[in-house]
Structures are given as structure tokens and as C-alpha cells.
Coordinates of C-alpha atoms and ligand atoms in Angstrom, one line a residue:
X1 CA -2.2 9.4 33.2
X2 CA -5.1 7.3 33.7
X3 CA -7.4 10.2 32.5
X4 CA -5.1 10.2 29.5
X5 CA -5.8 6.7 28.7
X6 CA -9.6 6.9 29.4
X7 CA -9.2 9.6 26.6
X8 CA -7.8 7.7 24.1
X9 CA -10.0 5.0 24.5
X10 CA -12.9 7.2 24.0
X11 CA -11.2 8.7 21.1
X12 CA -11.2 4.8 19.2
X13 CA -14.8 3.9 20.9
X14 CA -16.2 6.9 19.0
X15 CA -15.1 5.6 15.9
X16 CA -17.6 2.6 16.5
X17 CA -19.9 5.4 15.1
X18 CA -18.1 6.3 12.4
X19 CA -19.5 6.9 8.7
X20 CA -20.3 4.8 6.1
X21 CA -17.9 7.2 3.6
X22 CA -15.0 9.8 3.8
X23 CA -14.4 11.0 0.6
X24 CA -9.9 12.2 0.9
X25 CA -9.0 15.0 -0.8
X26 CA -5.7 16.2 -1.1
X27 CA -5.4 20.0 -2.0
X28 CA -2.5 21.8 -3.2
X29 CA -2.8 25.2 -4.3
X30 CA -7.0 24.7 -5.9
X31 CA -8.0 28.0 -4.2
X32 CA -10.7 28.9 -7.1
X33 CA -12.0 24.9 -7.3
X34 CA -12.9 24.5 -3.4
X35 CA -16.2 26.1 -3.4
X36 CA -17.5 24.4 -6.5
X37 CA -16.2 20.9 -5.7
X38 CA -18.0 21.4 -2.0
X39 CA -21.0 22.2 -3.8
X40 CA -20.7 18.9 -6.1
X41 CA -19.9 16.9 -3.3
X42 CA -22.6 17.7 -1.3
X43 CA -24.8 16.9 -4.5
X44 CA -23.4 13.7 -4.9
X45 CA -23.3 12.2 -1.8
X46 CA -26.4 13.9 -0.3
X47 CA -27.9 11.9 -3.0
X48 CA -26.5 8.6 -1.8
X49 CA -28.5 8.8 1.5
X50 CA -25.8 7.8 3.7
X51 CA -23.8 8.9 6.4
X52 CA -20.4 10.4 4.6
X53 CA -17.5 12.9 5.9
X54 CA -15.5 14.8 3.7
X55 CA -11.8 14.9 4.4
X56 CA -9.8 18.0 3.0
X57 CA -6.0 18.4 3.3
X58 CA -4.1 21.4 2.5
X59 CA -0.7 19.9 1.4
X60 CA 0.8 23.4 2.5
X61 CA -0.8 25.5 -0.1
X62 CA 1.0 28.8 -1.4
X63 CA -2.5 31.1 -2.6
X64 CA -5.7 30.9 -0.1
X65 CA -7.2 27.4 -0.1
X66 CA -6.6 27.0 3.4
X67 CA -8.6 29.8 4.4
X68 CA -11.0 28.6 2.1
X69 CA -10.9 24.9 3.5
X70 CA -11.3 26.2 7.1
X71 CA -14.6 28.3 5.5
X72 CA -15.9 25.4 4.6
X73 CA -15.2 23.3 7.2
X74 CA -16.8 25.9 9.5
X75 CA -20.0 25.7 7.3
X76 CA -20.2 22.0 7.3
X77 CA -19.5 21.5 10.7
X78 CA -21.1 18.1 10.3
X79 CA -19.6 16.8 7.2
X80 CA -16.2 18.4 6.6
X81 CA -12.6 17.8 8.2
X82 CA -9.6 19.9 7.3
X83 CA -6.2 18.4 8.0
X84 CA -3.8 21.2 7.2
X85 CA -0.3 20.1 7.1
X86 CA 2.7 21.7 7.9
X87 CA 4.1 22.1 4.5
X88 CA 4.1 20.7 1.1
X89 CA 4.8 17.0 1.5
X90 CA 3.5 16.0 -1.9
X91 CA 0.0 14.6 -2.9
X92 CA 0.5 10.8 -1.8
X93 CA 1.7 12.4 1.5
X94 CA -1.7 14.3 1.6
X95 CA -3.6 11.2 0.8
X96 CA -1.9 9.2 4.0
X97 CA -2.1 11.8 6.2
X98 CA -6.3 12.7 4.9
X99 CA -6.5 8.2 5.4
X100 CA -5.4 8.4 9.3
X101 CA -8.0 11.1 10.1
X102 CA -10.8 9.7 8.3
X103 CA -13.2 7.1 9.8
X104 CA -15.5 6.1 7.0
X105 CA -15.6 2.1 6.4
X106 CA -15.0 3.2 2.6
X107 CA -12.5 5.6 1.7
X108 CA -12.9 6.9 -1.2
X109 CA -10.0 9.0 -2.9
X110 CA -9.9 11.9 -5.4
X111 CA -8.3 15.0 -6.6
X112 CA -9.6 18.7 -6.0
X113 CA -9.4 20.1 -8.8
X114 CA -12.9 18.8 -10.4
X115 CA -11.2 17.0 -12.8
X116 CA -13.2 13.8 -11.1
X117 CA -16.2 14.2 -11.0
X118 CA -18.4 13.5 -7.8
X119 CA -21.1 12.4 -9.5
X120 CA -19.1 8.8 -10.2
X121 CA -18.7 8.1 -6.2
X122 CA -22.4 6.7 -6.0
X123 CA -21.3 4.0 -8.8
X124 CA -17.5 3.2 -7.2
X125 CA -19.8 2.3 -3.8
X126 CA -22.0 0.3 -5.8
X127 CA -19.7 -2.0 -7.4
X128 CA -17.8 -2.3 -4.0
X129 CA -21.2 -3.8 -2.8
X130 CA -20.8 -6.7 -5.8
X131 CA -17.6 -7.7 -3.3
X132 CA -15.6 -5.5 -4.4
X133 CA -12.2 -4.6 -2.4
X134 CA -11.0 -1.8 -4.8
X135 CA -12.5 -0.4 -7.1
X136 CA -10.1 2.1 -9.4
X137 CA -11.4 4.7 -11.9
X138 CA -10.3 4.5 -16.0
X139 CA -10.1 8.1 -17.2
X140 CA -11.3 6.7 -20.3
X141 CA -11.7 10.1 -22.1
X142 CA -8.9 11.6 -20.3
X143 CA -8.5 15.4 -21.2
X144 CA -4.6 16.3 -20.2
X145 CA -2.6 17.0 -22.6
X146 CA -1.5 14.0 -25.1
X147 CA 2.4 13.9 -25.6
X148 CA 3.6 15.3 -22.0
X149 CA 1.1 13.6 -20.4
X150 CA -1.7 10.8 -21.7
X151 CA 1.4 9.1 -24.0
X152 CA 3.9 8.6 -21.1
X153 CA 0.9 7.8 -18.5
X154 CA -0.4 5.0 -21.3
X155 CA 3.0 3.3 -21.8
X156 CA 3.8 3.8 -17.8
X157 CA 0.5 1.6 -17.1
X158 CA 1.2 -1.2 -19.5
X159 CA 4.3 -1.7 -17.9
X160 CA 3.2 -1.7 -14.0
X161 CA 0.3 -3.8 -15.3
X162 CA 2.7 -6.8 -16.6
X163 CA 5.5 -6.2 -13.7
X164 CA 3.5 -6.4 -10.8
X165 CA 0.5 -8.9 -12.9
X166 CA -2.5 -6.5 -11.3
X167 CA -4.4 -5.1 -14.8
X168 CA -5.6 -1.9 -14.5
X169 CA -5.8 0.2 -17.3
X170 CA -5.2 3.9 -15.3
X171 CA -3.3 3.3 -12.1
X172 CA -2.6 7.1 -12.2
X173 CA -5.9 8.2 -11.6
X174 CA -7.0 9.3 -8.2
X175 CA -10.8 8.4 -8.0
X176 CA -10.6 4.9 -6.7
X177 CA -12.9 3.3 -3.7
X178 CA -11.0 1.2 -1.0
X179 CA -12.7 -0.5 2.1
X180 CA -10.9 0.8 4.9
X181 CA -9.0 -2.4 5.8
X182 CA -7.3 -2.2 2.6
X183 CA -6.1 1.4 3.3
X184 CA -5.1 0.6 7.0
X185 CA -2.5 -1.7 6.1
X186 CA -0.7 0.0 3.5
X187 CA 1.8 2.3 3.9
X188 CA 2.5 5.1 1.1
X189 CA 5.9 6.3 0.5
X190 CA 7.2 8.4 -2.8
X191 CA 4.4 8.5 -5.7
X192 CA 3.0 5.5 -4.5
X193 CA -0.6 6.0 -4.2
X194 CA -1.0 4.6 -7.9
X195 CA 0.1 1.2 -6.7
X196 CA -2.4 0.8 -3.7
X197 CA -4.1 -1.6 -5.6
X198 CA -1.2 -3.7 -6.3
X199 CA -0.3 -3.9 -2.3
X200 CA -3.9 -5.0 -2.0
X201 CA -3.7 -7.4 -4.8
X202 CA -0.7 -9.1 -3.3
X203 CA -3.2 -9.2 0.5
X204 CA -5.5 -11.0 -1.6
X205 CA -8.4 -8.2 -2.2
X206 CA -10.5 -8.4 -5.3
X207 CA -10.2 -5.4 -7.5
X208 CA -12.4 -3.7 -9.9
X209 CA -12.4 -1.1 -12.3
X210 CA -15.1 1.1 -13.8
X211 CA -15.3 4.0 -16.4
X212 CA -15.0 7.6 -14.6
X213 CA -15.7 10.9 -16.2
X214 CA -12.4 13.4 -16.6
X215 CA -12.8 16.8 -17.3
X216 CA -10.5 19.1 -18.2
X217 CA -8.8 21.5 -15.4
X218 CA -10.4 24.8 -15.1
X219 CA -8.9 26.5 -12.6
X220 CA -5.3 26.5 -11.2
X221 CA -2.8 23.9 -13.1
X222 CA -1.1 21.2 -13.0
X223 CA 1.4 20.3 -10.4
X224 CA 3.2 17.6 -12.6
X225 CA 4.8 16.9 -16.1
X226 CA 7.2 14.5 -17.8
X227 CA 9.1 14.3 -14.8
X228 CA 6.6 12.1 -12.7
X229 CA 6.8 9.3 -15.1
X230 CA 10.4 8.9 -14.2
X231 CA 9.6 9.0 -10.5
X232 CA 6.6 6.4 -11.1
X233 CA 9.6 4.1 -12.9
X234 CA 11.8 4.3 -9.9
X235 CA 8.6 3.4 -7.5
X236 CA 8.3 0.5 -9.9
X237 CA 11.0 -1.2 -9.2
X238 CA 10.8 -0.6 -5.5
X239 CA 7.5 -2.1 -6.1
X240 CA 8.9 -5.0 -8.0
X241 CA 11.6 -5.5 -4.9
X242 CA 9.4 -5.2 -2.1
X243 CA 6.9 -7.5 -3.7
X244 CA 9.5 -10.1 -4.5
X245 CA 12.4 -9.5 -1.9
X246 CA 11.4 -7.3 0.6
X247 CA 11.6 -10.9 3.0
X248 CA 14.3 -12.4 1.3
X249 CA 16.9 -9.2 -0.1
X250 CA 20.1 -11.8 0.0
X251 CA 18.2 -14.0 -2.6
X252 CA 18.6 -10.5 -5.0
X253 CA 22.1 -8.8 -3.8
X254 CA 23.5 -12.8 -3.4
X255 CA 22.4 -13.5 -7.2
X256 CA 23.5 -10.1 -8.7
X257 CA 26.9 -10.4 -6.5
X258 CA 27.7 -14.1 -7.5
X259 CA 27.0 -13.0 -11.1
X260 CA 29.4 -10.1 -10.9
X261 CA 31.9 -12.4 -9.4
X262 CA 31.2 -15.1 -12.4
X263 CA 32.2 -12.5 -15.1
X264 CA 35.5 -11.7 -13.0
X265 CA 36.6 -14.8 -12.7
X266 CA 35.5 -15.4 -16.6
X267 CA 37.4 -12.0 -17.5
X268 CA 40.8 -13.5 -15.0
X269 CA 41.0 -16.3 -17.5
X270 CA 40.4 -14.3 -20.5
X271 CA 42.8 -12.3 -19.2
X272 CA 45.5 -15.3 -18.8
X273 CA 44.8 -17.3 -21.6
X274 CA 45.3 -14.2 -23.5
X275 CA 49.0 -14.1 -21.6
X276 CA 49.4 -17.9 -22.3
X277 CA 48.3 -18.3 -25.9
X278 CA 48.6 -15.2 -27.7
X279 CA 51.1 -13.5 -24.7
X280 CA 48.8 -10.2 -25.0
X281 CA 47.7 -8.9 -21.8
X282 CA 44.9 -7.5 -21.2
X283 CA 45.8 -4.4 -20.1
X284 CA 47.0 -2.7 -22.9
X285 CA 42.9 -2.3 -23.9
X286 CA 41.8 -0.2 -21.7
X287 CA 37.9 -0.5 -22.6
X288 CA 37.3 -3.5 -21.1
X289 CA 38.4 -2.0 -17.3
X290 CA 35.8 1.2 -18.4
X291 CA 32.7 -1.0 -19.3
X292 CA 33.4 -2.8 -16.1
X293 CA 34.1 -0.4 -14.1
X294 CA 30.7 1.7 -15.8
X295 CA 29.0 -1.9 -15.2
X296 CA 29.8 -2.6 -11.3
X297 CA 29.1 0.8 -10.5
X298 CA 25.8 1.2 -12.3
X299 CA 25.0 -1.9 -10.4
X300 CA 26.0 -0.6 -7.3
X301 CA 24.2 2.5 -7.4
X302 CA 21.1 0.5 -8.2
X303 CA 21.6 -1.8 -5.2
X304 CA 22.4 1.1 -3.1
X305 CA 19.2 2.6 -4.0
X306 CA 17.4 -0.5 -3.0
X307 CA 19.1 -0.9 0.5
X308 CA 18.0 3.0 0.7
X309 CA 14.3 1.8 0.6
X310 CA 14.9 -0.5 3.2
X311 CA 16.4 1.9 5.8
X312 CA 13.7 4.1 4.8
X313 CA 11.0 2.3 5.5
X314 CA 12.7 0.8 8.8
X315 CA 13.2 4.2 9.9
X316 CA 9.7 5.0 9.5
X317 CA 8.2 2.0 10.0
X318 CA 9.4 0.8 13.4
X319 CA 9.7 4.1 15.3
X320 CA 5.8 4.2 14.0
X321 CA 6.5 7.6 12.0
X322 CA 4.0 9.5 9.4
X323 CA 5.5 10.3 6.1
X324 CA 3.8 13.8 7.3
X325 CA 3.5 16.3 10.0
X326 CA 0.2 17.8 10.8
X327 CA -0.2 21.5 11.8
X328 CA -3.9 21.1 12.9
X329 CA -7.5 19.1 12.5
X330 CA -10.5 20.7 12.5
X331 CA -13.0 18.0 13.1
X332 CA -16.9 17.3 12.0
X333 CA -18.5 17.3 15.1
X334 CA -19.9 13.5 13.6
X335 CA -16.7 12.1 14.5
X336 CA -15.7 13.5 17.7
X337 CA -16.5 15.5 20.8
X338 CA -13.0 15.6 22.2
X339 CA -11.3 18.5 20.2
Ligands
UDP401 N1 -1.7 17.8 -4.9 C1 -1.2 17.8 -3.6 N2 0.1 18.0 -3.4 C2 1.0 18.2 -4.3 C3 0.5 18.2 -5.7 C4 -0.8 18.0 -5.9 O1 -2.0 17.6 -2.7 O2 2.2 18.5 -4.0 C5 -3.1 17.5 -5.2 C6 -3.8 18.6 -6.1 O3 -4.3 19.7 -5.4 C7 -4.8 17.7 -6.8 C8 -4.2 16.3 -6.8 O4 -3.2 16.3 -5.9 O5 -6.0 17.6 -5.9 C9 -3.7 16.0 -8.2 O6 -2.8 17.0 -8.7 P1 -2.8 17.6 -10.2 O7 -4.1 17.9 -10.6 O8 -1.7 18.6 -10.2 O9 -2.2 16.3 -10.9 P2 -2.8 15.7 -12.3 O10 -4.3 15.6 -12.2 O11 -2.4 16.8 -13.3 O12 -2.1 14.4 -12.5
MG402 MG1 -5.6 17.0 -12.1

């Protein structure tokens, strides 16, 4: 047991050497984009002249990118680590689980499939220097496709930018620089990966944002469409509850439940003045009783949803749970001697 603990410790005291960057990449079926985005990596941050991991996880790809990834972890022994997870738990998932195996003091995110382009890292890590927190990329020439994808994504970040009062013009993009304390405290559940900046925002970090290059995808395709936008809706008002109840839920279900009972009561009187005055009951309308009865229940099933969260995170949060299950790490020797 002892020996055990001596182990662990040295596991943490080896991150006292850790890098200065780990660059997370979730990967999801990118077989033909690994080799060149190793290539422009290595470019790119060879270039920066400082000590820098790259973190790849296979998010339980279907065609060959993890034999790929564990190829090019073998040939950059020093610089690459593949975290290959069980199945596909969904790129956020990815992200998390790439986060807790990563030891840079900067974690730098992006996507694999070269849509971001390395070549931008160098001036993320620069404007973190200024003081910088977060700074998020702005796909300002963004080349996905307009109506299923650049329309919905345009309207989707007005709208988290005046609900949760962080402005950003491209939450949705993946190329975004964190300093690791920001990263350590958050997290990620659902699609939520977009709104890292807002949980930092609300721990007071200072956020920036700077014009990336996009290019278009070459290889593989997409793993979303329309549907994501609704999924980033429903995250938002999670978002919007945690941010403003997730302390104080009775202040939320109190207000919407005295409300409800307010317009029973109001609906009672109606309902006997009606009697009194004009001797019509108000049963022999049926509509009213279906647009309440719609009403409470759409209500309900919103309230329900939120108390879901809730459990959800309890569940994971205080039995210390990952929103993922790893099959295996192969390390860069840099980080550690113990595997
Ligand atoms: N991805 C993942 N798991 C998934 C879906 C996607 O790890 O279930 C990865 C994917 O390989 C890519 C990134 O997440 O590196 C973004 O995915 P994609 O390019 O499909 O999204 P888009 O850029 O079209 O929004
Ligand atoms: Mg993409």
C-alpha cells in the first residue's frame, strides 16, 4: 500500500516538469488527416521553441485512426500521447478526457481535421502572454456550408453571447488557448465545450479573442448538422440555470410554482364569478382545461429536465466520475517514467 502511495506521489511530482503546451485533440474517424496534421503540428510548434506535448484521443473511431494515432505516438515518443477511449463518447467527452492526461500549463484545444490551422497556436500563446486567461478563435472566413451550418451557428452565438453576457463572436469553434487552471476547474457535460469560456468568465478570467484561419474539410466529413444547434439550445439553458440557480434552485421552481398557483386561483374565480354573474360554468369550454393542462405540463417537463441536470451532475460529480472511460494511454516519455 505504502509503495502504492509512494507511486502516486511520484506520478503528481513528475508533473512539476511538465510542458509549457499540450495541444488536445479529439479524433473521431480523421484516418486520412492524422499524418498531415502531425506534420503541421510539429511545424508549428517546433517553431515556437518551447517545450509542447501533443495529446490525441481516439473518441472510438470506426476506420483506422487508432492505428494511425498509436504510429505516431510510437514516432514521437517525446512529444505525442494517445488516449484511446473505450467508445464514442462524443467530441466534448474527448476534449475532457485529452484535459486530464495532459500536463502542459496551457492547454490549447483544436479539431483534427485541419480545418484549424496549427500555424495560429504561436499567436493564441502570445496574446495569453498580454494576461490573457482564454483566448478563443473567430472563424472569421469560416468555410462550412452556409444555411445548415454558418446561419444557425451565427444566430446560436448572438444568443449565448446576450444570455450568459460573455461576447464572443464564435463560441463554436474549437481552437481556443486556456491556462490550465481554467481547464482544471471546469467540468464538461453534453456539447459544452463551447461554453468553457463562459464558466471562466463567471471565475473571473479575462478572455480574448483573435482572428483564426478555417479551411475547408478535405478529408473525412462532418460529424454534425442542424441537429447540434438544437442540442447547443438545450445546453443553454442549462447554462443559464447553473449560472443563476445552480445554489439557489427553490428561488426558480418556488417562482415558476407560485406563478402556476396564481393563475389557478385567478382561473377558480373566473370560474365562480362566471357561476355567480352570468351562471355559465366553466366547464362546458373545454379549451381552457387543454391550454392548461398543455401549459403545466410543458412546464413540468422543463423543470423536470432541469432537476435531471442536477442529479446528473451529483451523480458524477460527488462519486468523482469521468464523463468517459479510457481503454489505454500511451505516454511521451517527457511526462512520465511510470507506465
Ligand atoms: N469528434 C470527436 N467525436 C465525435 C465527433 C467529432 O472527437 O463524436 C472530433 C472530430 O474528429 C474533429 C472535431 O471533433 O476533430 C470536430 O468535429 P467535426 O469536424 O465533425 O465538427 P465541425 O468542425 O463540422 O463542427
Ligand atoms: Mg470540422
Amino acid at each position: 500500500m505504502a509503495i502504492r502511495q509512494n507511486r502516486v506521489k511520484q506520478n503528481f511530482t513528475t508533473s512539476s516538469e511538465s510542458v509549457d503546451l499540450s495541444v488536445v485533440i479529439p479524433v473521431y474517424n480523421e484516418e486520412d488527416n492524422l499524418e498531415q496534421l502531425q506534420d503541421e503540428l510539429d511545424a508549428a510548434l517546433n517553431a515556437l521553441n518551447i517545450r509542447y506535448e501533443i495529446v490525441f484521443v481516439n473518441d472510438g473511431s470506426r476506420d483506422n485512426s487508432a492505428s494511425k494515432l498509436l504510429e505516431i505516438a510510437n514516432a514521437h515518443p517525446n512529444t505525442v500521447t494517445f488516449v484511446d477511449l473505450r467508445r464514442n463518447f462524443g467530441q466534448t467527452a474527448a476534449m475532457s478526457a485529452g484535459i486530464d492526461h495532459s500536463t502542459g500549463n496551457i492547454v490549447v484545444l483544436m479539431d483534427a481535421d485541419r480545418q484549424n490551422d496549427p500555424a495560429d497556436i504561436g499567436m493564441l500563446l502570445g496574446k495569453l502572454d498580454e494576461g490573457y486567461d482564454v483566448v478563443s478563435g473567430w472563424r472569421y472566413n469560416r468555410h462550412d456550408k452556409f444555411l445548415t451550418r454558418r446561419v444557425p451557428s451565427m444566430a446560436a452565438n448572438r444568443l449565448i453571447s446576450w444570455i450568459t453576457g460573455v461576447r464572443l463572436h464564435d463560441y463554436g469553434c474549437s481552437l481556443k488557448a486556456y491556462r490550465r487552471e481554467v481547464v482544471d476547474q471546469i467540468q464538461l457535460y453534453g456539447e459544452m465545450h463551447r461554453f468553457i469560456p463562459v464558466y471562466a468568465k463567471v471565475a473571473g478570467a479575462q478572455i480574448a479573442e483573435v482572428k483564426v484561419n478555417h479551411r475547408p474539410r478535405v478529408h473525412g466529413k462532418s460529424n454534425y448538422g442542424l441537429e447540434r444547434t438544437f442540442k447547443v439550445l438545450m445546453d443553454l439553458i442549462t447554462i443559464r440555470f447553473l449560472l443563476r440557480y445552480h445554489s439557489k434552485p427553490m428561488y426558480l421552481f418556488g417562482g415558476v410554482g407560485a406563478f402556476l398557483m396564481g393563475l389557478s386561483a385567478i382561473t377558480l374565480l373566473i370560474a365562480f364569478l362566471n357561476k355567480w354573474i352570468r351562471g355559465v360554468f366553466l366547464i362546458q369550454t373545454p379549451l381552457p382545461q387543454i391550454a392548461s393542462m398543455f401549459f403545466v405540463i410543458g412546464i413540468q417537463s422543463i423543470l423536470m429536465g432541469l432537476v435531471a441536470e442536477l442529479l446528473v451532475r451529483t451523480y458524477y460529480e460527488s462519486q468523482g466520475k469521468t464523463i468517459y472511460v479510457v481503454r489505454r494511454v500511451v505516454r511521451s516519455s517527457s511526462n512520465s517514467n511510470n507506465e
